XYZ file of C-alpha atoms in Angstrom:
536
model
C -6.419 27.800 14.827
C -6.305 29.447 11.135
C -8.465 27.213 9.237
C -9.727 23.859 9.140
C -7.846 21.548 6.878
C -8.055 18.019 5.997
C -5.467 15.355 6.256
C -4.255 13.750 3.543
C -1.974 11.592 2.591
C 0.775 12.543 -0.233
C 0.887 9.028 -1.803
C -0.524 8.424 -5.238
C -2.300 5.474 -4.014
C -2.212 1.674 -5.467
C -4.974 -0.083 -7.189
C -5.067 -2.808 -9.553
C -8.517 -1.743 -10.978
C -8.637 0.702 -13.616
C -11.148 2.532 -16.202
C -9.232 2.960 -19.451
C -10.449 6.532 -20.722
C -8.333 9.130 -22.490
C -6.189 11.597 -20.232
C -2.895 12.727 -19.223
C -0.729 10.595 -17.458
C -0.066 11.699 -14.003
C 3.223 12.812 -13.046
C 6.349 13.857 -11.168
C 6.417 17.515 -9.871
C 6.831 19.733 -6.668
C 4.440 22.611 -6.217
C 7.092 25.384 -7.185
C 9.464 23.655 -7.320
C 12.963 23.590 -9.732
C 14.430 20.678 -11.578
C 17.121 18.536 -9.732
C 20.700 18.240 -11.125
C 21.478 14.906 -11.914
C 23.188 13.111 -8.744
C 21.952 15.784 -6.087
C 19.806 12.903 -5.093
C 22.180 10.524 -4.949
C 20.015 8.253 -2.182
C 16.142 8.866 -3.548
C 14.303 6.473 -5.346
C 11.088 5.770 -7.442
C 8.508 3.385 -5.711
C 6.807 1.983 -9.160
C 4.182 -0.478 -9.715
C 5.831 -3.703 -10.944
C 5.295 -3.949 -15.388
C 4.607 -0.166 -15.990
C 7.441 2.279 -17.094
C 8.458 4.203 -13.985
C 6.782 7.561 -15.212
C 3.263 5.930 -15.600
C 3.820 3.519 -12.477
C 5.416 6.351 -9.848
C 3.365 5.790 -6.801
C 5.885 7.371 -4.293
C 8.896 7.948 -2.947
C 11.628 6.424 -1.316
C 15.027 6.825 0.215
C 18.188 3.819 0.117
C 19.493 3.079 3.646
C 22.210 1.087 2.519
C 22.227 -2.906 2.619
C 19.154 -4.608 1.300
C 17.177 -1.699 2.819
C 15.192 1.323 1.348
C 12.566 3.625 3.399
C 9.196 4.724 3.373
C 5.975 5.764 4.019
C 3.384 3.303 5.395
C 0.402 4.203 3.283
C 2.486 4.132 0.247
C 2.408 0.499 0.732
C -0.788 -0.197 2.711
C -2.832 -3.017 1.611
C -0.368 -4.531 -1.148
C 2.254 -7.167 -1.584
C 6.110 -6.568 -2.581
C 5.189 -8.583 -5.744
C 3.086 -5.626 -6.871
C 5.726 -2.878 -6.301
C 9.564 -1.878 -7.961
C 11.969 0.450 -7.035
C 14.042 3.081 -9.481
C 17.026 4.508 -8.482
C 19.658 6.790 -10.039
C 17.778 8.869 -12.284
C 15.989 12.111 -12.618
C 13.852 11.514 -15.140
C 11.689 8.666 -15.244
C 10.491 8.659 -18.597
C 14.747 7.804 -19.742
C 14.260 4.092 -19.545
C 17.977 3.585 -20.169
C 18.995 5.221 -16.981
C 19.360 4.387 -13.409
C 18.046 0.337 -11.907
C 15.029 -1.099 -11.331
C 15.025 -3.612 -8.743
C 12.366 -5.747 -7.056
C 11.273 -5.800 -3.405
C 12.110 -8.749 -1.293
C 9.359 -8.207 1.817
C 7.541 -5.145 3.323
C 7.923 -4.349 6.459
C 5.037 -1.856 7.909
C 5.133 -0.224 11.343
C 2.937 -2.799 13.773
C 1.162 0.457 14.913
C 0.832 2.579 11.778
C -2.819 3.877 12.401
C -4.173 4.868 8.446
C -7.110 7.129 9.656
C -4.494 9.412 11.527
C -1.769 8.837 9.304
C 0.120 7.526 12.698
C 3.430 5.763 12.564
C 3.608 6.257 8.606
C 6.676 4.599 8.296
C 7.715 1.176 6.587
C 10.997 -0.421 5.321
C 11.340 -2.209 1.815
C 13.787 -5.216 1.405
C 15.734 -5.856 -1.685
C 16.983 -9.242 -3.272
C 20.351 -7.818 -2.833
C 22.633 -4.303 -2.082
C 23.087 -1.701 -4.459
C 26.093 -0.478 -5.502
C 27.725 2.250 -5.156
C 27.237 3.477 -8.805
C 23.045 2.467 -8.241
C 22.831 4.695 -5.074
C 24.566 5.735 -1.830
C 22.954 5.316 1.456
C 21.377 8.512 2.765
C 22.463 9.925 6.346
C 19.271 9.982 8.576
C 18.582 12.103 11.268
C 19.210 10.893 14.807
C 17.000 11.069 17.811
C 16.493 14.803 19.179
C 17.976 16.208 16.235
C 14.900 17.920 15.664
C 14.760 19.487 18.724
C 18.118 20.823 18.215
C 16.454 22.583 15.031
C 13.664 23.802 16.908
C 16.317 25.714 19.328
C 18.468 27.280 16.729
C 15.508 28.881 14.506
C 15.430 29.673 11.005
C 16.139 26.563 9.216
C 15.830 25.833 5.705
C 14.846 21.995 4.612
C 14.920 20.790 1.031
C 11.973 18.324 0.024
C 12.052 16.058 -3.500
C 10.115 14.124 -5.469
C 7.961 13.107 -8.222
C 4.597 14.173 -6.915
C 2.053 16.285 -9.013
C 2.962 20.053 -9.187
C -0.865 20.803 -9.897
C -1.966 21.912 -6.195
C -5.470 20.513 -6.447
C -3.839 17.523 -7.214
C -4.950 17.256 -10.902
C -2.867 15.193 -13.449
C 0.324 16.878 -15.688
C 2.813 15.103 -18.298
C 5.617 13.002 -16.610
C 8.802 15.066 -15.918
C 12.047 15.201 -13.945
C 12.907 15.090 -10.064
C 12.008 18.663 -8.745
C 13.066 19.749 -5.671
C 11.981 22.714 -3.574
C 13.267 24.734 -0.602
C 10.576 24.934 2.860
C 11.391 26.350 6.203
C 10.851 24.677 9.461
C 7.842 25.608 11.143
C 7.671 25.412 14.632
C 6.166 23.142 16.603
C 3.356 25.519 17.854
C 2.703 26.829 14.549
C 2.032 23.398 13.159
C -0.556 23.234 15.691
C -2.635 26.261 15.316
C -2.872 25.084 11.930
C -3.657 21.394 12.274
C -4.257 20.980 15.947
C -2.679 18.710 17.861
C -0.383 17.173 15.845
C 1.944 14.154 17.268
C 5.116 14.613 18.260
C 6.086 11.940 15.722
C 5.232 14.644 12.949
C 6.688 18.097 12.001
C 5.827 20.493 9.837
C 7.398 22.891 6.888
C 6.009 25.087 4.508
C 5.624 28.824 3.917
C 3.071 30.796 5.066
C 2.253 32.641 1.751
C 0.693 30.089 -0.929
C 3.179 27.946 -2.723
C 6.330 25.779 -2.030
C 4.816 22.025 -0.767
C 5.714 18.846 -1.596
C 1.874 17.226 -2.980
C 0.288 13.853 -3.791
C 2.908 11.351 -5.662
C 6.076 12.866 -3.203
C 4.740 10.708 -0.081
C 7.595 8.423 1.253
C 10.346 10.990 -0.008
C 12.959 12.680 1.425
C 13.241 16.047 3.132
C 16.612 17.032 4.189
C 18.753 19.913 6.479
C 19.752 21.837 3.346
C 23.124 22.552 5.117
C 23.703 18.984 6.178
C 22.204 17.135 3.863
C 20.851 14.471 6.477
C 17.579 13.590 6.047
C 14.944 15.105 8.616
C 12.654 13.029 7.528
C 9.896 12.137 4.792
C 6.818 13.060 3.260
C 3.375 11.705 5.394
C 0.309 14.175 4.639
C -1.059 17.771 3.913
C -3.850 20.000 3.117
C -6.263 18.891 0.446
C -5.099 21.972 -1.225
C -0.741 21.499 -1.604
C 0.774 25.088 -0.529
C -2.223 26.725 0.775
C -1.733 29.921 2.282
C -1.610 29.277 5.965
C -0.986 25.616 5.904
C 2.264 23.582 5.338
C 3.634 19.760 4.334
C 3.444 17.507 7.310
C 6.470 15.235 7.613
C 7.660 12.042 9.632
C 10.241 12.725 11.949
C 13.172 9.969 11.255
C 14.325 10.836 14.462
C 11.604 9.609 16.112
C 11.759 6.132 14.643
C 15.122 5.649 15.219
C 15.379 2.605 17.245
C 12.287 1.298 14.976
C 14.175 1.793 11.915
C 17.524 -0.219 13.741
C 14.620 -3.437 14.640
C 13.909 -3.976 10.650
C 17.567 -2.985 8.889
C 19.312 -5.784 11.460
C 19.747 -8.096 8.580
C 16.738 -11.067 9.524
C 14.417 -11.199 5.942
C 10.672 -12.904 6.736
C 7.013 -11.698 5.686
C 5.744 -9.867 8.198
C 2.247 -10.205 6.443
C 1.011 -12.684 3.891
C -2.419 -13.670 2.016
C -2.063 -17.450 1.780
C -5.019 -17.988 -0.204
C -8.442 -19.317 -0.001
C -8.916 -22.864 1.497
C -12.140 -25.314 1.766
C -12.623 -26.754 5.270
C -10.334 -28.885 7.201
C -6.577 -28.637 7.974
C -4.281 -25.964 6.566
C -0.246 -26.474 7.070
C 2.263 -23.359 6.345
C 5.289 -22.764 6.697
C 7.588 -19.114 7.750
C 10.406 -18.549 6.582
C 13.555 -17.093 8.085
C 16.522 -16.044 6.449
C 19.701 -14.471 8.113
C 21.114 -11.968 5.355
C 23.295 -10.099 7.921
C 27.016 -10.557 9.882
C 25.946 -11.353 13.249
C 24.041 -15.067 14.026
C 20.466 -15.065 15.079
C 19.449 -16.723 17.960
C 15.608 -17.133 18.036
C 13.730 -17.910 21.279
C 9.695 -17.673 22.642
C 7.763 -18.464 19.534
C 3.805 -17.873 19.667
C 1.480 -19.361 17.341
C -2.041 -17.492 17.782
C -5.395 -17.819 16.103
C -6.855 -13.905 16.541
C -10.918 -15.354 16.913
C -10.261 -18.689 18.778
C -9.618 -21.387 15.851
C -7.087 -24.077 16.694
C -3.787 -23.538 15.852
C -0.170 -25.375 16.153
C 3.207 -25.159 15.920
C 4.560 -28.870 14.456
C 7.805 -28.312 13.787
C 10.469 -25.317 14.357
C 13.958 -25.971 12.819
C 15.013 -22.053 14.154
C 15.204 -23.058 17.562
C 17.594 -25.624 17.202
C 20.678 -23.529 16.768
C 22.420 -19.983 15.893
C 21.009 -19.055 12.436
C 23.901 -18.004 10.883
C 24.625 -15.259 7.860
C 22.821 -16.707 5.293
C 21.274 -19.626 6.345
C 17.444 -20.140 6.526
C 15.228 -21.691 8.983
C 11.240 -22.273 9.046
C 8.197 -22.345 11.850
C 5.587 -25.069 10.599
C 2.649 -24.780 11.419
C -1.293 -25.989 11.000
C -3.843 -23.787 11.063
C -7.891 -24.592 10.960
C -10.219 -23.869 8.603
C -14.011 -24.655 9.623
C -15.755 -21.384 9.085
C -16.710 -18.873 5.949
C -14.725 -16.544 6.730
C -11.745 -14.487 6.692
C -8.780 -15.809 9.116
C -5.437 -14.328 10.324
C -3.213 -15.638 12.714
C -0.068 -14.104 14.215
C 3.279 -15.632 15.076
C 5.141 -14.037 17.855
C 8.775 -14.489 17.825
C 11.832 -12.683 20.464
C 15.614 -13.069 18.654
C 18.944 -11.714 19.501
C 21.436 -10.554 16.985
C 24.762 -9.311 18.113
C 24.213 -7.780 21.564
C 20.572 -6.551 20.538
C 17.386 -8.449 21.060
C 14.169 -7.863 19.338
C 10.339 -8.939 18.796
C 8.786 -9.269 15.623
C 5.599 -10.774 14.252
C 4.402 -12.517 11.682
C 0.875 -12.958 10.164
C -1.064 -14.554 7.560
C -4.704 -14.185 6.189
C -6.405 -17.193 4.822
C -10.011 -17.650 4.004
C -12.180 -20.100 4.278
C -14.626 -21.062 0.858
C -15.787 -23.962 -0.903
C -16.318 -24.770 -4.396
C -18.711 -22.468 -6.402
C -21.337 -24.519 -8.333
C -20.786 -25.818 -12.365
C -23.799 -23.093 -13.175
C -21.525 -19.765 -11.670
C -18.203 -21.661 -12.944
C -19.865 -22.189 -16.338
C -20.811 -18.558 -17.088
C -16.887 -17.197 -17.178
C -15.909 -17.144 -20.509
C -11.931 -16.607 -19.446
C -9.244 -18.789 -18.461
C -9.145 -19.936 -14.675
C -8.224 -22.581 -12.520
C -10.544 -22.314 -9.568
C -14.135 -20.723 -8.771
C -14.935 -20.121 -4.717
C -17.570 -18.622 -2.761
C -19.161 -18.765 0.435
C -22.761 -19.963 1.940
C -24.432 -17.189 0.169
C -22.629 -17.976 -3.230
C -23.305 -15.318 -6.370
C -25.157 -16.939 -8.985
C -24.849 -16.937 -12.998
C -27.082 -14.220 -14.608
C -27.477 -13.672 -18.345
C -24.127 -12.462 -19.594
C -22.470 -12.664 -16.020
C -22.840 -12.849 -11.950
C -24.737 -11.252 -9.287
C -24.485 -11.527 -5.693
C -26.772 -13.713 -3.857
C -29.815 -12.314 -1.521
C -28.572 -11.563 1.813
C -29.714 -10.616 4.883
C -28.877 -7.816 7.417
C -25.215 -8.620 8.960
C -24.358 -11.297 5.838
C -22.219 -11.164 2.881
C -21.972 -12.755 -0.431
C -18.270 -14.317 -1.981
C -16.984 -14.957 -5.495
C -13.158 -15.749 -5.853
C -11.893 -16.804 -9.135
C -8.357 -17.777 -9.345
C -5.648 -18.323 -11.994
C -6.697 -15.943 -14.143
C -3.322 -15.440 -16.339
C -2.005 -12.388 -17.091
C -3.326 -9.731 -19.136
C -6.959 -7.510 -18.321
C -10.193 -8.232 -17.982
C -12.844 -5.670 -19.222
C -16.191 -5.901 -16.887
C -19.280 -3.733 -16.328
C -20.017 -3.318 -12.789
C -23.893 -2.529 -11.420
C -23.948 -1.476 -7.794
C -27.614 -0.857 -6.309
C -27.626 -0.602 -2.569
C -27.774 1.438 0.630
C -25.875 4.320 0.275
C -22.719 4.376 2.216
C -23.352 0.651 4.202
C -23.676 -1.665 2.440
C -21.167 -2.348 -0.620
C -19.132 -3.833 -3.414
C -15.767 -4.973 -1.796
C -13.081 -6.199 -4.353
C -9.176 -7.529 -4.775
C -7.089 -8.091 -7.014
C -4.219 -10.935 -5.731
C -3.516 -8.764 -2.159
C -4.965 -5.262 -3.179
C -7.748 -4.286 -2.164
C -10.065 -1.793 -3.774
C -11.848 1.271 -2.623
C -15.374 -0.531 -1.669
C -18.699 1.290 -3.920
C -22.064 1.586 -2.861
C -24.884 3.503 -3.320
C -26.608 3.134 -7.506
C -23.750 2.642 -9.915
C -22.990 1.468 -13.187
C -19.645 1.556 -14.976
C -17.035 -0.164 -17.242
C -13.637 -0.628 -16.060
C -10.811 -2.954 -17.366
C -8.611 -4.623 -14.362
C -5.344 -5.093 -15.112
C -3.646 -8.244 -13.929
C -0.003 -8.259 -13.853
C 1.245 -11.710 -12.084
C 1.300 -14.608 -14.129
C -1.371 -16.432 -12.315
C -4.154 -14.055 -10.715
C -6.586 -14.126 -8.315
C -9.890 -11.963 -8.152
C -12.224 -11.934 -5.554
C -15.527 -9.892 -4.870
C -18.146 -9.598 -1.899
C -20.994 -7.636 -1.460
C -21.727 -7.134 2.240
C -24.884 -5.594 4.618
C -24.517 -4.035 7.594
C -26.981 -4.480 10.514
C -30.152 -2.554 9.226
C -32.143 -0.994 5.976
C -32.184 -1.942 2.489
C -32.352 0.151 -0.829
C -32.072 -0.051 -4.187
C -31.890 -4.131 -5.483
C -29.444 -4.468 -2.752
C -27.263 -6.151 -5.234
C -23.896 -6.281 -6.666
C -23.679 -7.826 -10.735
C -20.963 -8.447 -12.942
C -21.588 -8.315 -16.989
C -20.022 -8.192 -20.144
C -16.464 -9.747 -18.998
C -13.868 -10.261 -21.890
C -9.994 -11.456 -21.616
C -7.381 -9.705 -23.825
C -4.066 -9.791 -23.531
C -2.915 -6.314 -24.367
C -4.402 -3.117 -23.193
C -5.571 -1.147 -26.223
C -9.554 -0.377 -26.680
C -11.020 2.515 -24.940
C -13.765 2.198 -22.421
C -16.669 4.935 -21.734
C -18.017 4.879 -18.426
C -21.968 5.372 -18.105
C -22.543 6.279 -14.120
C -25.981 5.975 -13.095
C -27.749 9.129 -10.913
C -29.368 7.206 -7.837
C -29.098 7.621 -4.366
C -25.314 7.045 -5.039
C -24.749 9.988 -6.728
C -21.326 10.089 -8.576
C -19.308 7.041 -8.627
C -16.471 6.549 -6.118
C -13.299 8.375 -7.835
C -11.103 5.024 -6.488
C -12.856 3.337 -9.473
C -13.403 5.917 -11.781
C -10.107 8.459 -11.917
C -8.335 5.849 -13.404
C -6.021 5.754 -16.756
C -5.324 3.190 -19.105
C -2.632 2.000 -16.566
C -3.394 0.647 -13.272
C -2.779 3.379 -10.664
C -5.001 5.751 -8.899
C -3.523 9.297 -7.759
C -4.859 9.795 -4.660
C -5.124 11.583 -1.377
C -8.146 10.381 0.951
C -9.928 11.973 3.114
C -9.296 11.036 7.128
């Protein structure tokens, strides 16, 4: 083995909390890489955060499949909700506003396995409200199963790998710019190994071995195709901290591999696979999934499976999609009731077998609830800010002088705040974190993102940015099952509503037992997006 190198994945990360200080805006390069000519792409797209332009909001990339369908890497999508996330497509550069379409995203679909530590199964499918045309973007050719192999046999093969990622191989920050593209040989299967070790058959590698020539954080989710093809090998997954190391290459998803994967999620049925349905006080909760047939063939839906993962009741009451044939475009729902009688966090799973065509297929469904109650008139009264609702738990923060502070817990407990309807705009706060270094922590989310949890002795300003029209905040600090330090508390100070972004904030990080605060918090621009690659 040639060196020991750390996985990391190429996204830029999403998070919905960010510290407004001055610095360049991240942007869209390949480490040595050359400008694109306008159409040679004809199939890549932007992944964006929804109400940023698309050079500030590039998170990753993407690749049209044709229909409704555009493709992916999982962790460019972990742990948020298609209402958070946009799609560009036909253009080059993403600071020209008046080129290409932006379009919305319809449902995520992740891989049931994906595996985020290990970066296994990084693959996930976006649906759109509708097809593109053929002047928005033309459906890219994908590899087929043991076409890889087939390039492993006939040797030197050249792949071409695009995006928007950072050309800084560090991964600092540089000025927005164009689609660069670069070329990367095929590295064989052994060699990936002596440099990685053991990497999954799922997974190749390409590179050079002299420094230079990588795709880098920002180009995850992109293509990389058979220069003399054109198909598309597959997409970018994870690296070396260091993009185009000597002696280390790009790691890439083999689209080969999840082939028939890929056919189970472009068949034409549209559904959530996984939805937060909000926080409920105790007793009976009813919902309802949804089933739509956007494709040719009917859907015949048989063996549905309501389950509760920890042992709460659960019910199916009614099921209008196993009546009859769902045809193309007709809906159906699964009703359910679901119980609530505990503080805590709930998900249950439907489980659901369909045929379509001659091709049968399982799928499920799930959705996170959590149980609360009402927060007291004291914590309610100490938000200055438009909201609808305050929640907690039974160890409830408490109002403070000029804010909120979690409650005094014990080992294995955690205390809740969930404010909701907060409208849209950003909310500056100062956030204290004094606890036991690396156990117990601040948790937050924003709506369905969550945030990179802080512990340790912190303080900091930071402005959250809150994009939907009716938001939804929610914060726990937690304890694990031993030792205290610090004030083993979390507190909240100094909030204030604006609607519009301008005003600088100056972070002040305390030195503790902490040390430097996490950089999910504090790498942040005036925009809400956090370039990242963690460590696995």
């Amino acid at each position: 083995m040639k060196q020991v190198n750390i996985r990391l994945p190429m996204a830029v990360g999403l998070s919905l909390l960010s510290l407004s200080v001055s610095a360049d805006i991240p942007s869209a390069r390949i480490i040595d890489g050359t400008p694109a000519e306008d159409n040679s792409w004809p199939f890549i797209g932007a992944l964006v955060q929804t109400g940023f332009a698309a050079s500030q909001g590039q998170i990753c990339g993407a690749s049209y499949l044709g229909g409704r369908y555009v493709l992916t890497a999982a962790h460019c999508v972990e742990g948020t909700s298609a209402n958070d996330i946009e799609l560009v497509f036909g253009v080059n550069d993403l600071d020209d506003e008046s080129q290409g379409t932006r379009i919305s995203v319809n449902n995520i679909y992740m891989h049931e396995d994906y595996e985020p530590n290990q970066l296994l199964n990084d693959v996930a499918v976006l649906e759109l409200p509708r097809e593109l045309t053929s002047l928005e973007a033309t459906p890219v050719t994908l590899s087929q199963s043991g076409r890889l192999d087939e390039l492993y046999m006939s040797g030197d093969v050249t792949l071409t790998v695009a995006g928007w990622g950072t050309t800084v191989p560090n991964g600092g920050t540089v000025l927005p710019d164009s689609l660069l593209q670069v070329d990367v040989k095929l590295v064989s299967y052994q060699e990936c190994n002596d440099v990685y070790g053991d990497v999954p058959s799922q997974n190749f590698c390409a590179g050079t071995p002299t420094e230079g020539q990588d795709s880098c954080r920002g180009d995850s989710g992109g293509p990389i195709i058979v220069k003399e093809t054109g198909e598309q090998l597959g997409w970018v997954s994870w690296g070396d901290q260091y993009c185009g190391r000597e002696g280390s290459y790009g790691v890439y998803a083999d689209a080969g591999y999840f082939e028939g994967w890929l056919s189970r999620f472009t068949s034409g049925l549209s559904y959530t696979q996984n939805e937060h349905i909000g926080y409920h006080e105790f007793g009976t909760l009813t919902h309802q999934f949804g089933f739509k047939n956007t494709g040719t063939n009917p859907v015949t839906f048989s063996a549905a499976q309501l389950s509760e993962l920890e042992g709460s009741t659960t019910s199916i009451v009614n099921n209008t999609c196993s009546t009859q044939a769902l045809l193309s475009n007709e809906s159906c729902v699964i009703e359910v009731q679901l119980a609530v009688d505990e503080y805590r966090e709930y998900q249950a799973e439907l489980a659901l077998d369909y045929t379509m065509g001659s091709e049968s297929y399982s799928i499920t469904n799930n959705v996170i609830y959590e149980g609360v109650e009402q927060a007291p008139s004291a914590l309610r009264d100490v938000l200055t800010f438009d909201f609808d609702e305050v929640y907690v738990n039974d160890n409830p923060w408490v109002a403070i002088d000029g804010g909120i502070q979690s409650a005094t817990i014990g080992d294995n407990q955690r205390s809740v705040v969930v404010i909701e309807g907060i409208p849209q705009g950003y909310l500056t706060v100062d956030v204290e974190v004094s606890s036991e270094n690396g156990f117990d922590e601040l948790r937050a989310r924003i709506n369905q993102t969550d945030l990179e949890p802080l512990s340790g002795s912190e303080a900091f300003s930071t402005r959250l940015s809150l994009l939907q029209s009716s938001n939804t905040l929610r914060f726990e600090y937690v304890k694990d099952a031993s030792t205290s330090s610090g004030d083993d508390r979390a507190v909240l100070t100094n909030m204030r509503f604006s609607q519009n972004a301008t005003g600088g904030i100056t972070p002040v990080i305390s030195e503790g037992s902490g040390g430097a605060l996490s950089p999910y918090w504090l790498l942040l621009l005036s925009i809400p997006l956090l370039r990242r690659r963690r460590n696995l």
